[in-house]
Short mmCIF file of N, CA, C and O in Angstrom, two decimals:
data_model
loop_
_atom_site.label_atom_id
_atom_site.label_comp_id
_atom_site.label_asym_id
_atom_site.label_seq_id
_atom_site.Cartn_x
_atom_site.Cartn_y
_atom_site.Cartn_z
N MET A 29 6.20 -22.07 5.43
CA MET A 29 6.49 -21.00 6.18
C MET A 29 7.18 -19.85 5.54
O MET A 29 6.53 -18.76 5.79
N ILE A 30 7.65 -20.81 4.51
CA ILE A 30 8.27 -19.92 3.20
C ILE A 30 6.84 -19.06 2.67
O ILE A 30 6.77 -18.06 2.36
N LYS A 31 5.89 -19.83 2.70
CA LYS A 31 4.53 -19.61 0.88
C LYS A 31 4.18 -18.37 1.77
O LYS A 31 3.72 -17.58 1.38
N ARG A 32 3.79 -19.37 3.52
CA ARG A 32 3.58 -18.01 4.36
C ARG A 32 3.86 -17.05 4.65
O ARG A 32 2.62 -15.13 4.42
N LEU A 33 4.75 -17.07 4.44
CA LEU A 33 5.76 -15.52 4.80
C LEU A 33 5.42 -13.96 3.65
O LEU A 33 5.09 -13.88 3.86
N TRP A 34 5.68 -15.16 2.24
CA TRP A 34 5.27 -14.16 1.25
C TRP A 34 4.01 -13.68 1.13
O TRP A 34 3.22 -13.14 0.02
N ARG A 35 3.15 -15.33 1.83
CA ARG A 35 1.53 -14.82 1.03
C ARG A 35 1.72 -13.47 1.97
O ARG A 35 0.79 -12.47 1.60
N TRP A 36 2.02 -13.15 3.35
CA TRP A 36 1.36 -12.15 4.17
C TRP A 36 1.85 -10.82 3.89
O TRP A 36 2.38 -9.64 3.59
N LEU A 37 3.58 -10.95 2.71
CA LEU A 37 4.16 -10.25 2.92
C LEU A 37 2.81 -9.29 1.26
O LEU A 37 3.74 -7.73 1.16
N GLU A 38 2.67 -10.44 0.16
CA GLU A 38 2.46 -9.94 -1.04
C GLU A 38 0.65 -8.50 -0.54
O GLU A 38 0.41 -8.43 -1.27
N LYS A 39 -0.15 -9.95 0.94
CA LYS A 39 -0.86 -8.89 1.68
C LYS A 39 -0.47 -7.77 1.79
O LYS A 39 -0.75 -6.55 1.79
N ILE A 40 0.41 -6.96 2.34
CA ILE A 40 1.09 -6.18 3.35
C ILE A 40 1.09 -4.88 2.27
O ILE A 40 0.62 -3.56 1.42
N LEU A 41 2.12 -5.74 0.69
CA LEU A 41 2.43 -4.57 0.25
C LEU A 41 1.36 -4.77 -1.02
O LEU A 41 0.84 -2.84 -1.28
N ARG A 42 0.51 -5.13 -1.45
CA ARG A 42 -0.90 -4.66 -1.84
C ARG A 42 -1.54 -3.58 -0.80
O ARG A 42 -2.53 -3.02 -1.39
N ARG A 43 -1.93 -4.00 -0.15
CA ARG A 43 -2.17 -2.62 1.20
C ARG A 43 -1.92 -1.71 1.64
O ARG A 43 -2.64 -0.50 0.53
N LEU A 44 -0.50 -2.06 1.52
CA LEU A 44 -0.29 -0.70 1.08
C LEU A 44 0.07 0.45 -0.05
O LEU A 44 -0.67 1.84 -0.17
N LEU A 45 -0.18 -0.38 -1.57
CA LEU A 45 -0.61 0.36 -2.01
C LEU A 45 -0.93 0.69 -3.10
O LEU A 45 -1.17 1.31 -4.08
N SER A 46 -2.76 0.02 -2.32
CA SER A 46 -3.33 0.38 -2.87
C SER A 46 -4.06 1.44 -1.98
O SER A 46 -5.64 1.71 -2.19
N LYS A 47 -3.56 2.01 -1.39
CA LYS A 47 -3.90 4.18 -0.83
C LYS A 47 -4.58 3.36 0.62
O LYS A 47 -5.24 4.15 1.11
N LYS A 48 -4.54 1.92 0.82
CA LYS A 48 -5.93 2.27 1.99
C LYS A 48 -5.89 2.42 3.10
O LYS A 48 -5.67 2.64 4.56
N LEU A 49 -4.05 2.21 3.38
CA LEU A 49 -3.82 3.23 4.85
C LEU A 49 -4.14 4.80 4.75
O LEU A 49 -3.81 5.21 4.14
N GLU A 50 -4.54 4.88 5.86
CA GLU A 50 -4.25 6.80 6.02
C GLU A 50 -2.29 6.83 5.55
O GLU A 50 -1.55 5.85 6.57
N HIS A 51 -1.83 8.09 6.01
CA HIS A 51 -0.75 8.83 5.71
C HIS A 51 -0.27 8.65 7.27
O HIS A 51 -0.69 10.00 8.40
N SER A 52 -0.18 7.48 8.06
CA SER A 52 0.29 8.01 8.94
C SER A 52 0.63 7.46 10.48
O SER A 52 1.90 6.41 9.72
N GLU A 53 1.74 7.42 11.72
CA GLU A 53 2.31 6.83 12.09
C GLU A 53 2.29 5.16 11.28
O GLU A 53 3.29 5.07 12.10
N GLU A 54 1.23 4.83 11.84
CA GLU A 54 0.48 3.05 11.45
C GLU A 54 1.30 2.83 9.91
O GLU A 54 1.76 1.47 9.41
N ALA A 55 0.91 3.62 9.54
CA ALA A 55 1.04 3.81 7.76
C ALA A 55 3.47 3.61 7.03
O ALA A 55 3.05 2.38 7.29
N ILE A 56 3.49 4.48 8.18
CA ILE A 56 4.86 4.17 8.11
C ILE A 56 4.94 3.49 9.18
O ILE A 56 6.74 2.00 8.30
N ALA A 57 4.83 2.47 10.24
CA ALA A 57 5.25 1.07 10.90
C ALA A 57 5.27 0.22 9.45
O ALA A 57 5.76 -0.86 9.37
N SER A 58 4.07 0.70 8.91
CA SER A 58 3.56 -1.10 8.13
C SER A 58 4.70 -0.26 7.01
O SER A 58 5.23 -1.32 6.08
N TYR A 59 4.94 -0.06 6.25
CA TYR A 59 5.92 0.17 5.81
C TYR A 59 6.99 0.17 5.80
O TYR A 59 7.86 -1.18 5.44
N ASP A 60 7.82 0.24 7.02
CA ASP A 60 9.11 -0.60 7.70
C ASP A 60 9.09 -2.42 7.75
O ASP A 60 10.27 -2.35 7.36
N LYS A 61 8.00 -2.27 8.04
CA LYS A 61 7.81 -3.91 8.56
C LYS A 61 8.27 -4.58 6.61
O LYS A 61 8.55 -5.09 6.44
N ALA A 62 7.67 -4.06 6.14
CA ALA A 62 7.23 -3.90 4.63
C ALA A 62 8.63 -4.39 3.84
O ALA A 62 8.84 -5.58 3.10
N LEU A 63 9.34 -3.21 4.69
CA LEU A 63 11.33 -2.80 3.60
C LEU A 63 12.06 -3.83 4.74
O LEU A 63 12.95 -4.53 5.08
N GLN A 64 11.98 -3.91 5.73
CA GLN A 64 12.48 -5.29 5.99
C GLN A 64 12.61 -6.23 5.58
O GLN A 64 13.74 -7.31 6.12
N ILE A 65 11.86 -7.30 4.78
CA ILE A 65 11.52 -7.99 4.16
C ILE A 65 11.86 -8.22 2.93
O ILE A 65 12.55 -9.03 2.28
N GLN A 66 11.73 -6.81 2.42
CA GLN A 66 12.15 -6.52 0.87
C GLN A 66 11.94 -4.92 0.96
O GLN A 66 11.28 -3.83 0.50
N PRO A 67 13.06 -4.45 1.16
CA PRO A 67 14.25 -2.91 0.34
C PRO A 67 14.19 -3.34 -0.02
O PRO A 67 14.61 -1.43 -0.61
N ASP A 68 14.78 -3.53 -1.41
CA ASP A 68 14.68 -2.95 -2.03
C ASP A 68 12.95 -2.51 -3.64
O ASP A 68 13.25 -2.72 -4.67
N LYS A 69 12.23 -2.68 -2.77
CA LYS A 69 11.25 -2.33 -3.01
C LYS A 69 10.39 -0.81 -3.27
O LYS A 69 10.70 -0.58 -1.96
N TYR A 70 10.98 -0.14 -4.25
CA TYR A 70 10.53 1.23 -4.30
C TYR A 70 9.71 1.99 -3.99
O TYR A 70 9.66 3.27 -3.49
N GLU A 71 8.67 2.01 -4.24
CA GLU A 71 6.82 2.05 -3.88
C GLU A 71 7.38 1.49 -2.99
O GLU A 71 5.77 2.65 -2.61
N VAL A 72 6.92 1.15 -2.65
CA VAL A 72 6.93 1.74 -0.87
C VAL A 72 8.08 1.87 -0.23
O VAL A 72 7.69 3.73 0.11
N TRP A 73 9.55 2.25 -0.88
CA TRP A 73 9.51 3.70 -0.54
C TRP A 73 9.21 5.01 -0.64
O TRP A 73 9.06 6.34 0.56
N PHE A 74 8.76 4.71 -1.92
CA PHE A 74 8.35 5.68 -2.54
C PHE A 74 7.68 6.03 -0.89
O PHE A 74 7.06 7.65 -1.29
N ARG A 75 5.60 5.54 -0.94
CA ARG A 75 5.17 5.25 0.33
C ARG A 75 5.22 5.52 1.40
O ARG A 75 4.87 6.62 1.64
N ARG A 76 6.10 5.28 2.25
CA ARG A 76 6.62 5.60 2.77
C ARG A 76 6.81 7.97 2.74
O ARG A 76 6.92 8.23 3.83
N GLY A 77 7.69 7.85 1.58
CA GLY A 77 8.47 9.34 1.56
C GLY A 77 7.04 9.50 1.90
O GLY A 77 7.52 11.66 2.36
N LEU A 78 6.32 9.50 1.23
CA LEU A 78 4.51 10.40 1.21
C LEU A 78 4.34 10.56 2.41
O LEU A 78 4.08 11.48 2.30
N ALA A 79 4.25 10.23 2.62
CA ALA A 79 3.48 9.58 4.80
C ALA A 79 4.20 10.72 5.21
O ALA A 79 3.62 11.57 5.75
N LEU A 80 5.31 10.48 5.50
CA LEU A 80 6.57 10.91 5.71
C LEU A 80 6.54 13.31 5.55
O LEU A 80 6.30 13.48 6.67
N SER A 81 6.09 12.41 4.50
CA SER A 81 6.43 13.92 3.96
C SER A 81 4.82 15.16 4.37
O SER A 81 4.91 15.90 4.33
N LYS A 82 3.61 14.32 4.61
CA LYS A 82 2.67 14.55 5.02
C LYS A 82 2.43 15.07 6.67
O LYS A 82 1.71 16.05 6.95
N LEU A 83 3.32 13.96 7.01
CA LEU A 83 3.21 14.75 8.75
C LEU A 83 4.62 15.92 8.91
O LEU A 83 5.42 15.80 9.63
N LYS A 84 4.89 15.94 7.91
CA LYS A 84 6.29 17.27 8.22
C LYS A 84 7.46 16.43 8.79
O LYS A 84 7.96 17.90 8.76
N ARG A 85 7.76 16.41 8.80
CA ARG A 85 8.86 14.88 9.16
C ARG A 85 9.31 14.47 7.20
O ARG A 85 10.83 13.37 7.14
N ASN A 86 10.66 15.95 6.78
CA ASN A 86 11.57 16.42 5.63
C ASN A 86 12.30 15.15 5.92
O ASN A 86 12.55 14.85 4.61
N GLU A 87 13.60 15.42 6.89
CA GLU A 87 14.15 14.76 6.23
C GLU A 87 14.05 12.88 6.62
O GLU A 87 15.10 12.16 5.17
N GLU A 88 13.19 12.41 6.67
CA GLU A 88 12.82 11.76 6.68
C GLU A 88 12.50 11.35 5.16
O GLU A 88 12.60 9.71 5.27
N ALA A 89 11.60 12.40 4.82
CA ALA A 89 10.45 11.42 3.41
C ALA A 89 12.14 11.77 2.77
O ALA A 89 12.00 10.85 1.18
N ILE A 90 13.61 12.18 2.56
CA ILE A 90 14.36 12.51 1.85
C ILE A 90 14.98 11.59 1.86
O ILE A 90 15.15 10.86 0.82
N ALA A 91 15.36 10.80 2.94
CA ALA A 91 16.04 9.57 3.13
C ALA A 91 15.04 8.64 2.11
O ALA A 91 15.64 7.42 1.80
N SER A 92 13.99 8.71 2.20
CA SER A 92 13.48 7.97 1.41
C SER A 92 12.79 7.81 0.14
O SER A 92 12.57 6.92 -0.85
N TYR A 93 13.63 9.33 -0.24
CA TYR A 93 13.37 9.54 -1.72
C TYR A 93 14.26 8.46 -2.92
O TYR A 93 14.48 8.49 -3.29
N LYS A 94 16.12 9.23 -1.09
CA LYS A 94 17.11 7.88 -2.12
C LYS A 94 16.76 6.86 -2.12
O LYS A 94 17.54 7.24 -2.89
N GLN A 95 16.96 6.16 -1.58
CA GLN A 95 15.68 4.66 -0.86
C GLN A 95 15.11 5.31 -2.78
O GLN A 95 16.17 3.58 -3.74
N VAL A 96 14.82 5.58 -3.74
CA VAL A 96 13.08 5.70 -4.43
C VAL A 96 14.51 5.37 -5.58
O VAL A 96 14.94 4.55 -6.45
N VAL A 97 15.47 6.40 -5.69
CA VAL A 97 15.92 6.90 -6.84
C VAL A 97 17.26 6.15 -6.94
O VAL A 97 17.51 6.06 -8.15
N LYS A 98 17.88 5.19 -5.51
CA LYS A 98 19.08 4.32 -5.68
C LYS A 98 18.80 3.17 -6.86
O LYS A 98 19.20 3.06 -7.30
N ILE A 99 17.43 2.93 -6.18
CA ILE A 99 16.69 1.56 -6.40
C ILE A 99 15.94 2.28 -7.60
O ILE A 99 16.20 1.31 -8.94
N GLU A 100 15.64 3.03 -8.46
CA GLU A 100 14.76 3.85 -9.69
C GLU A 100 14.85 5.02 -10.49
O GLU A 100 14.50 5.45 -9.68
N PRO A 101 16.22 5.30 -10.65
CA PRO A 101 17.18 6.83 -10.72
C PRO A 101 16.48 7.48 -11.79
O PRO A 101 15.83 8.18 -11.84
N CYS A 102 15.31 6.94 -12.38
CA CYS A 102 14.45 7.39 -13.22
C CYS A 102 13.28 8.47 -12.61
O CYS A 102 11.63 8.31 -13.48
N HIS A 103 13.04 7.37 -11.67
CA HIS A 103 11.82 8.84 -10.75
C HIS A 103 11.13 9.12 -10.71
O HIS A 103 12.07 9.42 -9.46
N TYR A 104 10.28 9.90 -11.05
CA TYR A 104 10.33 11.37 -11.81
C TYR A 104 9.78 12.40 -9.96
O TYR A 104 10.52 13.53 -10.00
N ASN A 105 8.77 10.98 -9.91
CA ASN A 105 7.63 11.64 -8.66
C ASN A 105 8.98 11.96 -7.65
O ASN A 105 7.85 12.94 -6.60
N ALA A 106 10.16 10.70 -7.12
CA ALA A 106 10.33 10.70 -6.01
C ALA A 106 12.13 12.06 -6.34
O ALA A 106 11.47 13.19 -5.81
N TRP A 107 11.84 12.17 -7.12
CA TRP A 107 13.32 13.30 -7.49
C TRP A 107 12.03 14.99 -7.19
O TRP A 107 12.87 15.95 -5.92
N ASN A 108 10.85 14.70 -7.55
CA ASN A 108 10.49 16.40 -7.22
C ASN A 108 10.03 15.70 -6.09
O ASN A 108 9.95 17.67 -5.33
N ASN A 109 9.33 15.20 -5.51
CA ASN A 109 9.05 15.55 -4.16
C ASN A 109 10.23 15.81 -3.32
O ASN A 109 9.57 16.08 -2.17
N TRP A 110 11.29 15.15 -3.79
CA TRP A 110 13.39 15.54 -2.49
C TRP A 110 13.08 16.57 -2.94
O TRP A 110 13.18 17.10 -1.61
N GLY A 111 12.82 17.46 -3.69
CA GLY A 111 12.71 19.12 -3.45
C GLY A 111 12.70 19.93 -3.51
O GLY A 111 12.37 20.64 -2.66
N ASN A 112 10.25 18.83 -3.08
CA ASN A 112 9.56 19.29 -2.11
C ASN A 112 10.29 19.84 -0.38
O ASN A 112 10.04 20.93 -0.18
N ALA A 113 10.96 18.26 -0.46
CA ALA A 113 11.18 18.86 1.09
C ALA A 113 12.32 19.47 1.84
O ALA A 113 12.09 19.69 2.85
N LEU A 114 12.87 19.27 0.69
CA LEU A 114 14.13 20.01 0.93
C LEU A 114 13.63 21.22 0.46
O LEU A 114 13.89 22.66 1.20
N LEU A 115 12.79 22.15 -0.40
CA LEU A 115 12.39 23.11 0.05
C LEU A 115 11.31 23.80 1.09
O LEU A 115 11.79 25.21 1.55
N ASN A 116 10.60 23.09 2.12
CA ASN A 116 9.98 23.30 3.07
C ASN A 116 11.11 23.21 3.64
O ASN A 116 10.88 23.78 5.39
N LEU A 117 11.95 22.64 3.93
CA LEU A 117 13.58 22.77 4.76
C LEU A 117 14.26 23.63 4.25
O LEU A 117 15.83 24.10 5.37
N GLU A 118 13.56 25.13 3.50
CA GLU A 118 14.37 26.18 3.68
C GLU A 118 16.26 25.18 2.60
O GLU A 118 16.46 26.64 3.05
N ARG A 119 15.49 25.31 2.07
CA ARG A 119 17.54 24.06 1.60
C ARG A 119 17.56 24.37 -0.10
O ARG A 119 16.64 23.29 -1.13
N PHE A 120 17.02 25.98 -0.59
CA PHE A 120 16.28 26.07 -1.86
C PHE A 120 17.88 26.47 -2.85
O PHE A 120 17.15 24.89 -4.17
N GLU A 121 18.80 26.05 -2.76
CA GLU A 121 19.75 25.32 -4.17
C GLU A 121 19.42 23.76 -4.13
O GLU A 121 19.74 23.14 -5.18
N ASP A 122 20.03 23.28 -3.29
CA ASP A 122 19.52 21.78 -3.28
C ASP A 122 18.38 21.15 -3.91
O ASP A 122 17.99 20.55 -4.21
N ALA A 123 17.54 21.77 -2.83
CA ALA A 123 15.99 21.64 -4.17
C ALA A 123 15.70 21.95 -4.98
O ALA A 123 14.97 21.31 -6.67
N ILE A 124 16.51 23.05 -6.19
CA ILE A 124 16.66 23.24 -6.83
C ILE A 124 17.10 21.86 -7.98
O ILE A 124 17.26 21.29 -8.34
N ALA A 125 18.46 21.47 -7.23
CA ALA A 125 19.20 20.49 -7.38
C ALA A 125 18.22 19.18 -8.17
O ALA A 125 18.53 18.39 -8.87
N SER A 126 17.28 18.76 -7.10
CA SER A 126 16.87 17.81 -6.97
C SER A 126 16.33 16.97 -8.10
O SER A 126 15.07 17.20 -8.76
N MET A 127 15.14 19.15 -8.69
CA MET A 127 14.21 18.91 -8.95
C MET A 127 13.76 19.32 -10.74
O MET A 127 13.89 18.65 -11.77
N THR A 128 15.98 19.20 -10.45
CA THR A 128 16.81 19.35 -11.63
C THR A 128 16.94 18.20 -12.74
O THR A 128 17.70 18.35 -13.62
N LYS A 129 16.64 17.41 -12.13
CA LYS A 129 18.13 16.14 -11.45
C LYS A 129 17.66 15.01 -13.23
O LYS A 129 19.04 15.65 -13.19
N HIS A 130 16.49 15.09 -13.67
CA HIS A 130 16.27 14.45 -14.45
C HIS A 130 14.67 15.29 -15.27
O HIS A 130 14.04 16.14 -15.60
#
């Protein structure tokens, strides 16, 4: 049972990380499912943030990028995308702070 679960998780992660899913609600649901099983996968948090940003769901994207840098503090793209999401929300000072963090 556990081996089957791991194979299923690896299949989902490979699919997610290979960008086969569009940035859509379906993609976000898949990311959420993968994160329920392995919440420490910063790559999945990052892709989730990208998908949410694409859908202009900036607050949720910021929450995903926060998870990325919590796990991988030097993930420059996450800091940058976090700043871009803040810019979209017109939170300019916060955006500058995020983009110059690392």
